[in-house]
Amino acid sequence: MKRRLFLLAGYNAHGLIDESLIFYIQALAACGDVVLCMDSDCSAAELQRVAPYVLHATAQRHGEYDFGSYKRAYMYAADADILRNYEFVYMVNDSVYGPLMNLEPSLTRMEKLNRDAFGLVYNPTASRPHIQSWFIGMRKNVFLSPWYDEFMRAITHQPDKGSITYLYEQGFTEMLRAHHVKFACLYNCPGRSVYNNVAALFRRGMPFMKKVAFSRADGALGNRILYILRHVSPDVRDMILASAHRTWGDEYIKWLLTRNPIKITYCHIKHALRKIFIEGL
């Protein structure tokens, strides 16, 4: 029996499969089989870049966000009758850079939690505490259950990301509770700390950094990102920087990743003032 199947959801506004996604797929493929579904219109030439590493890949804009991609990847595996071949199925997305280190130890740690469902990050402080949906794992009694199949096939287009979060990300955890499924995660990240505390999480062994850290907090996270870039291997650093430059542009990345203490202080003050006077926090 094969150990792992990864249902990978991807998105790229320009219909590209960039350096970071290729790197991620290669790392997943070293740990199991991969089915990729992009919520983007990618050319056959782009898909060919990952063909050696995946069981199956599709790329067509569907507008159902990550869970719509999870649904399509799951339906491929279910309809091909391959799910029973695996001990674990994971739903993961490309909202992160990484893995920043060898992924296998984190997978093994999750699988040794002795839970039927598990994840990397649990958010305990939302109105509906939940496993963050960018990295979720399940055992057979979950992913082969009729209620999981019904949940996945019922995923539809929603008017906004908030509805997706409520119905599907938080809804997935609610479904586990409703069916008395025990679950656990490696990291407890209240609020937005999974974005804001990237360096601290990295020091604790978190194998990923959320991409949105590059654009959060008015640039105040640049120094934390630099810490990670200084402590990962050159191939990981080059992958992150290549993707970040493509996404946010050369000038922004140069400004963000400054080592100038005056600029760093300015970013923190600007962010603090925004929080106080605009957001009211």
PDB file of N, CA and C in Angstrom, residues 82-136:
ATOM      1  N   ILE A  82      -8.526   5.062  -6.935  1.00  0.00           N
ATOM      2  CA  ILE A  82      -7.172   4.874  -6.399  1.00  0.00           C
ATOM      3  C   ILE A  82      -7.064   5.240  -4.923  1.00  0.00           C
ATOM      4  N   LEU A  83      -8.116   5.835  -4.332  1.00  0.00           N
ATOM      5  CA  LEU A  83      -8.012   6.300  -2.953  1.00  0.00           C
ATOM      6  C   LEU A  83      -7.672   5.172  -1.994  1.00  0.00           C
ATOM      7  N   ARG A  84      -8.238   4.012  -2.210  1.00  0.00           N
ATOM      8  CA  ARG A  84      -8.025   2.875  -1.304  1.00  0.00           C
ATOM      9  C   ARG A  84      -6.565   2.429  -1.295  1.00  0.00           C
ATOM     10  N   ASN A  85      -5.776   2.896  -2.255  1.00  0.00           N
ATOM     11  CA  ASN A  85      -4.377   2.495  -2.329  1.00  0.00           C
ATOM     12  C   ASN A  85      -3.493   3.218  -1.319  1.00  0.00           C
ATOM     13  N   TYR A  86      -4.052   4.223  -0.629  1.00  0.00           N
ATOM     14  CA  TYR A  86      -3.231   5.088   0.216  1.00  0.00           C
ATOM     15  C   TYR A  86      -3.613   4.976   1.681  1.00  0.00           C
ATOM     16  N   GLU A  87      -2.618   5.180   2.523  1.00  0.00           N
ATOM     17  CA  GLU A  87      -2.845   5.198   3.969  1.00  0.00           C
ATOM     18  C   GLU A  87      -3.294   6.584   4.426  1.00  0.00           C
ATOM     19  N   PHE A  88      -2.763   7.620   3.762  1.00  0.00           N
ATOM     20  CA  PHE A  88      -3.092   8.998   4.108  1.00  0.00           C
ATOM     21  C   PHE A  88      -3.403   9.787   2.849  1.00  0.00           C
ATOM     22  N   VAL A  89      -4.388  10.680   2.947  1.00  0.00           N
ATOM     23  CA  VAL A  89      -4.652  11.662   1.893  1.00  0.00           C
ATOM     24  C   VAL A  89      -4.530  13.042   2.512  1.00  0.00           C
ATOM     25  N   TYR A  90      -3.840  13.919   1.796  1.00  0.00           N
ATOM     26  CA  TYR A  90      -3.636  15.297   2.239  1.00  0.00           C
ATOM     27  C   TYR A  90      -4.303  16.262   1.267  1.00  0.00           C
ATOM     28  N   MET A  91      -4.884  17.325   1.801  1.00  0.00           N
ATOM     29  CA  MET A  91      -5.323  18.470   1.008  1.00  0.00           C
ATOM     30  C   MET A  91      -4.367  19.619   1.332  1.00  0.00           C
ATOM     31  N   VAL A  92      -3.655  20.102   0.319  1.00  0.00           N
ATOM     32  CA  VAL A  92      -2.664  21.158   0.533  1.00  0.00           C
ATOM     33  C   VAL A  92      -2.790  22.183  -0.587  1.00  0.00           C
ATOM     34  N   ASN A  93      -2.414  23.430  -0.287  1.00  0.00           N
ATOM     35  CA  ASN A  93      -2.454  24.440  -1.347  1.00  0.00           C
ATOM     36  C   ASN A  93      -1.147  25.211  -1.429  1.00  0.00           C
ATOM     37  N   ASP A  94      -1.034  26.035  -2.452  1.00  0.00           N
ATOM     38  CA  ASP A  94       0.224  26.720  -2.732  1.00  0.00           C
ATOM     39  C   ASP A  94       0.233  28.153  -2.210  1.00  0.00           C
ATOM     40  N   SER A  95      -0.451  28.406  -1.097  1.00  0.00           N
ATOM     41  CA  SER A  95      -0.432  29.738  -0.479  1.00  0.00           C
ATOM     42  C   SER A  95       0.824  29.941   0.353  1.00  0.00           C
ATOM     43  N   VAL A  96       1.773  29.034   0.246  1.00  0.00           N
ATOM     44  CA  VAL A  96       2.993  29.065   1.053  1.00  0.00           C
ATOM     45  C   VAL A  96       4.230  28.947   0.172  1.00  0.00           C
ATOM     46  N   TYR A  97       5.359  29.416   0.724  1.00  0.00           N
ATOM     47  CA  TYR A  97       6.662  29.123   0.160  1.00  0.00           C
ATOM     48  C   TYR A  97       7.265  27.974   0.952  1.00  0.00           C
ATOM     49  N   GLY A  98       7.800  27.014   0.217  1.00  0.00           N
ATOM     50  CA  GLY A  98       8.433  25.907   0.898  1.00  0.00           C
ATOM     51  C   GLY A  98       8.281  24.610   0.113  1.00  0.00           C
ATOM     52  N   PRO A  99       8.656  23.500   0.763  1.00  0.00           N
ATOM     53  CA  PRO A  99       9.114  23.443   2.150  1.00  0.00           C
ATOM     54  C   PRO A  99      10.482  24.104   2.350  1.00  0.00           C
ATOM     55  N   LEU A 100      10.637  24.711   3.521  1.00  0.00           N
ATOM     56  CA  LEU A 100      11.857  25.425   3.874  1.00  0.00           C
ATOM     57  C   LEU A 100      12.933  24.470   4.374  1.00  0.00           C
ATOM     58  N   MET A 101      12.526  23.244   4.632  1.00  0.00           N
ATOM     59  CA  MET A 101      13.427  22.200   5.135  1.00  0.00           C
ATOM     60  C   MET A 101      12.841  20.870   4.691  1.00  0.00           C
ATOM     61  N   ASN A 102      13.480  19.788   5.034  1.00  0.00           N
ATOM     62  CA  ASN A 102      12.979  18.461   4.681  1.00  0.00           C
ATOM     63  C   ASN A 102      11.556  18.292   5.203  1.00  0.00           C
ATOM     64  N   LEU A 103      10.622  17.940   4.329  1.00  0.00           N
ATOM     65  CA  LEU A 103       9.218  17.845   4.705  1.00  0.00           C
ATOM     66  C   LEU A 103       8.880  16.551   5.436  1.00  0.00           C
ATOM     67  N   GLU A 104       9.598  15.497   5.178  1.00  0.00           N
ATOM     68  CA  GLU A 104       9.255  14.186   5.728  1.00  0.00           C
ATOM     69  C   GLU A 104       9.094  14.180   7.254  1.00  0.00           C
ATOM     70  N   PRO A 105       9.990  14.816   8.022  1.00  0.00           N
ATOM     71  CA  PRO A 105       9.804  14.787   9.484  1.00  0.00           C
ATOM     72  C   PRO A 105       8.487  15.401   9.948  1.00  0.00           C
ATOM     73  N   SER A 106       8.029  16.467   9.307  1.00  0.00           N
ATOM     74  CA  SER A 106       6.756  17.067   9.694  1.00  0.00           C
ATOM     75  C   SER A 106       5.592  16.149   9.356  1.00  0.00           C
ATOM     76  N   LEU A 107       5.647  15.496   8.210  1.00  0.00           N
ATOM     77  CA  LEU A 107       4.598  14.538   7.854  1.00  0.00           C
ATOM     78  C   LEU A 107       4.557  13.395   8.865  1.00  0.00           C
ATOM     79  N   THR A 108       5.718  12.881   9.214  1.00  0.00           N
ATOM     80  CA  THR A 108       5.785  11.781  10.176  1.00  0.00           C
ATOM     81  C   THR A 108       5.246  12.208  11.535  1.00  0.00           C
ATOM     82  N   ARG A 109       5.585  13.421  11.965  1.00  0.00           N
ATOM     83  CA  ARG A 109       5.075  13.920  13.250  1.00  0.00           C
ATOM     84  C   ARG A 109       3.550  13.995  13.234  1.00  0.00           C
ATOM     85  N   MET A 110       2.969  14.504  12.144  1.00  0.00           N
ATOM     86  CA  MET A 110       1.511  14.584  12.074  1.00  0.00           C
ATOM     87  C   MET A 110       0.886  13.196  12.094  1.00  0.00           C
ATOM     88  N   GLU A 111       1.457  12.289  11.344  1.00  0.00           N
ATOM     89  CA  GLU A 111       0.894  10.943  11.247  1.00  0.00           C
ATOM     90  C   GLU A 111       1.031  10.165  12.555  1.00  0.00           C
ATOM     91  N   LYS A 112       1.988  10.558  13.390  1.00  0.00           N
ATOM     92  CA  LYS A 112       2.180   9.909  14.682  1.00  0.00           C
ATOM     93  C   LYS A 112       1.369  10.566  15.796  1.00  0.00           C
ATOM     94  N   LEU A 113       0.551  11.555  15.452  1.00  0.00           N
ATOM     95  CA  LEU A 113      -0.335  12.156  16.451  1.00  0.00           C
ATOM     96  C   LEU A 113      -1.455  11.198  16.862  1.00  0.00           C
ATOM     97  N   ASN A 114      -1.582  10.110  16.100  1.00  0.00           N
ATOM     98  CA  ASN A 114      -2.610   9.092  16.382  1.00  0.00           C
ATOM     99  C   ASN A 114      -4.013   9.690  16.355  1.00  0.00           C
ATOM    100  N   ARG A 115      -4.240  10.492  15.327  1.00  0.00           N
ATOM    101  CA  ARG A 115      -5.555  11.065  15.104  1.00  0.00           C
ATOM    102  C   ARG A 115      -6.020  10.683  13.704  1.00  0.00           C
ATOM    103  N   ASP A 116      -7.326  10.680  13.505  1.00  0.00           N
ATOM    104  CA  ASP A 116      -7.876  10.316  12.196  1.00  0.00           C
ATOM    105  C   ASP A 116      -7.782  11.459  11.195  1.00  0.00           C
ATOM    106  N   ALA A 117      -7.680  12.690  11.707  1.00  0.00           N
ATOM    107  CA  ALA A 117      -7.430  13.859  10.866  1.00  0.00           C
ATOM    108  C   ALA A 117      -6.416  14.734  11.587  1.00  0.00           C
ATOM    109  N   PHE A 118      -5.626  15.483  10.833  1.00  0.00           N
ATOM    110  CA  PHE A 118      -4.562  16.278  11.443  1.00  0.00           C
ATOM    111  C   PHE A 118      -4.153  17.367  10.469  1.00  0.00           C
ATOM    112  N   GLY A 119      -3.384  18.307  10.965  1.00  0.00           N
ATOM    113  CA  GLY A 119      -2.936  19.389  10.106  1.00  0.00           C
ATOM    114  C   GLY A 119      -1.685  20.022  10.658  1.00  0.00           C
ATOM    115  N   LEU A 120      -1.171  20.984   9.915  1.00  0.00           N
ATOM    116  CA  LEU A 120      -0.021  21.730  10.414  1.00  0.00           C
ATOM    117  C   LEU A 120      -0.455  22.778  11.430  1.00  0.00           C
ATOM    118  N   VAL A 121      -1.543  23.510  11.134  1.00  0.00           N
ATOM    119  CA  VAL A 121      -1.885  24.680  11.957  1.00  0.00           C
ATOM    120  C   VAL A 121      -3.346  24.634  12.384  1.00  0.00           C
ATOM    121  N   TYR A 122      -3.565  24.872  13.677  1.00  0.00           N
ATOM    122  CA  TYR A 122      -4.908  25.012  14.241  1.00  0.00           C
ATOM    123  C   TYR A 122      -5.099  26.456  14.667  1.00  0.00           C
ATOM    124  N   ASN A 123      -6.213  27.052  14.262  1.00  0.00           N
ATOM    125  CA  ASN A 123      -6.563  28.407  14.684  1.00  0.00           C
ATOM    126  C   ASN A 123      -7.601  28.297  15.797  1.00  0.00           C
ATOM    127  N   PRO A 124      -7.214  28.585  17.051  1.00  0.00           N
ATOM    128  CA  PRO A 124      -8.121  28.362  18.178  1.00  0.00           C
ATOM    129  C   PRO A 124      -9.023  29.540  18.516  1.00  0.00           C
ATOM    130  N   THR A 125      -8.795  30.690  17.887  1.00  0.00           N
ATOM    131  CA  THR A 125      -9.474  31.891  18.367  1.00  0.00           C
ATOM    132  C   THR A 125     -10.551  32.419  17.441  1.00  0.00           C
ATOM    133  N   ALA A 126     -10.736  31.812  16.298  1.00  0.00           N
ATOM    134  CA  ALA A 126     -11.815  32.247  15.421  1.00  0.00           C
ATOM    135  C   ALA A 126     -13.154  31.899  16.067  1.00  0.00           C
ATOM    136  N   SER A 127     -14.235  32.475  15.545  1.00  0.00           N
ATOM    137  CA  SER A 127     -15.553  32.151  16.088  1.00  0.00           C
ATOM    138  C   SER A 127     -15.842  30.657  15.953  1.00  0.00           C
ATOM    139  N   ARG A 128     -15.214  30.020  14.977  1.00  0.00           N
ATOM    140  CA  ARG A 128     -15.313  28.568  14.810  1.00  0.00           C
ATOM    141  C   ARG A 128     -13.887  28.017  14.697  1.00  0.00           C
ATOM    142  N   PRO A 129     -13.262  27.666  15.812  1.00  0.00           N
ATOM    143  CA  PRO A 129     -11.884  27.163  15.778  1.00  0.00           C
ATOM    144  C   PRO A 129     -11.744  26.018  14.770  1.00  0.00           C
ATOM    145  N   HIS A 130     -10.627  26.020  14.029  1.00  0.00           N
ATOM    146  CA  HIS A 130     -10.543  25.070  12.923  1.00  0.00           C
ATOM    147  C   HIS A 130      -9.103  24.780  12.524  1.00  0.00           C
ATOM    148  N   ILE A 131      -8.939  23.661  11.819  1.00  0.00           N
ATOM    149  CA  ILE A 131      -7.677  23.346  11.153  1.00  0.00           C
ATOM    150  C   ILE A 131      -7.551  24.260   9.935  1.00  0.00           C
ATOM    151  N   GLN A 132      -6.433  24.947   9.819  1.00  0.00           N
ATOM    152  CA  GLN A 132      -6.243  25.780   8.631  1.00  0.00           C
ATOM    153  C   GLN A 132      -6.115  24.873   7.409  1.00  0.00           C
ATOM    154  N   SER A 133      -6.837  25.262   6.362  1.00  0.00           N
ATOM    155  CA  SER A 133      -7.082  24.325   5.262  1.00  0.00           C
ATOM    156  C   SER A 133      -5.953  24.215   4.254  1.00  0.00           C
ATOM    157  N   TRP A 134      -4.845  24.924   4.470  1.00  0.00           N
ATOM    158  CA  TRP A 134      -3.758  24.845   3.484  1.00  0.00           C
ATOM    159  C   TRP A 134      -2.880  23.615   3.676  1.00  0.00           C
ATOM    160  N   PHE A 135      -3.092  22.869   4.799  1.00  0.00           N
ATOM    161  CA  PHE A 135      -2.355  21.614   4.958  1.00  0.00           C
ATOM    162  C   PHE A 135      -3.104  20.728   5.934  1.00  0.00           C
ATOM    163  N   ILE A 136      -3.916  19.824   5.399  1.00  0.00           N
ATOM    164  CA  ILE A 136      -4.744  18.916   6.185  1.00  0.00           C
ATOM    165  C   ILE A 136      -4.463  17.477   5.753  1.00  0.00           C
TER     166      ILE A 136
END
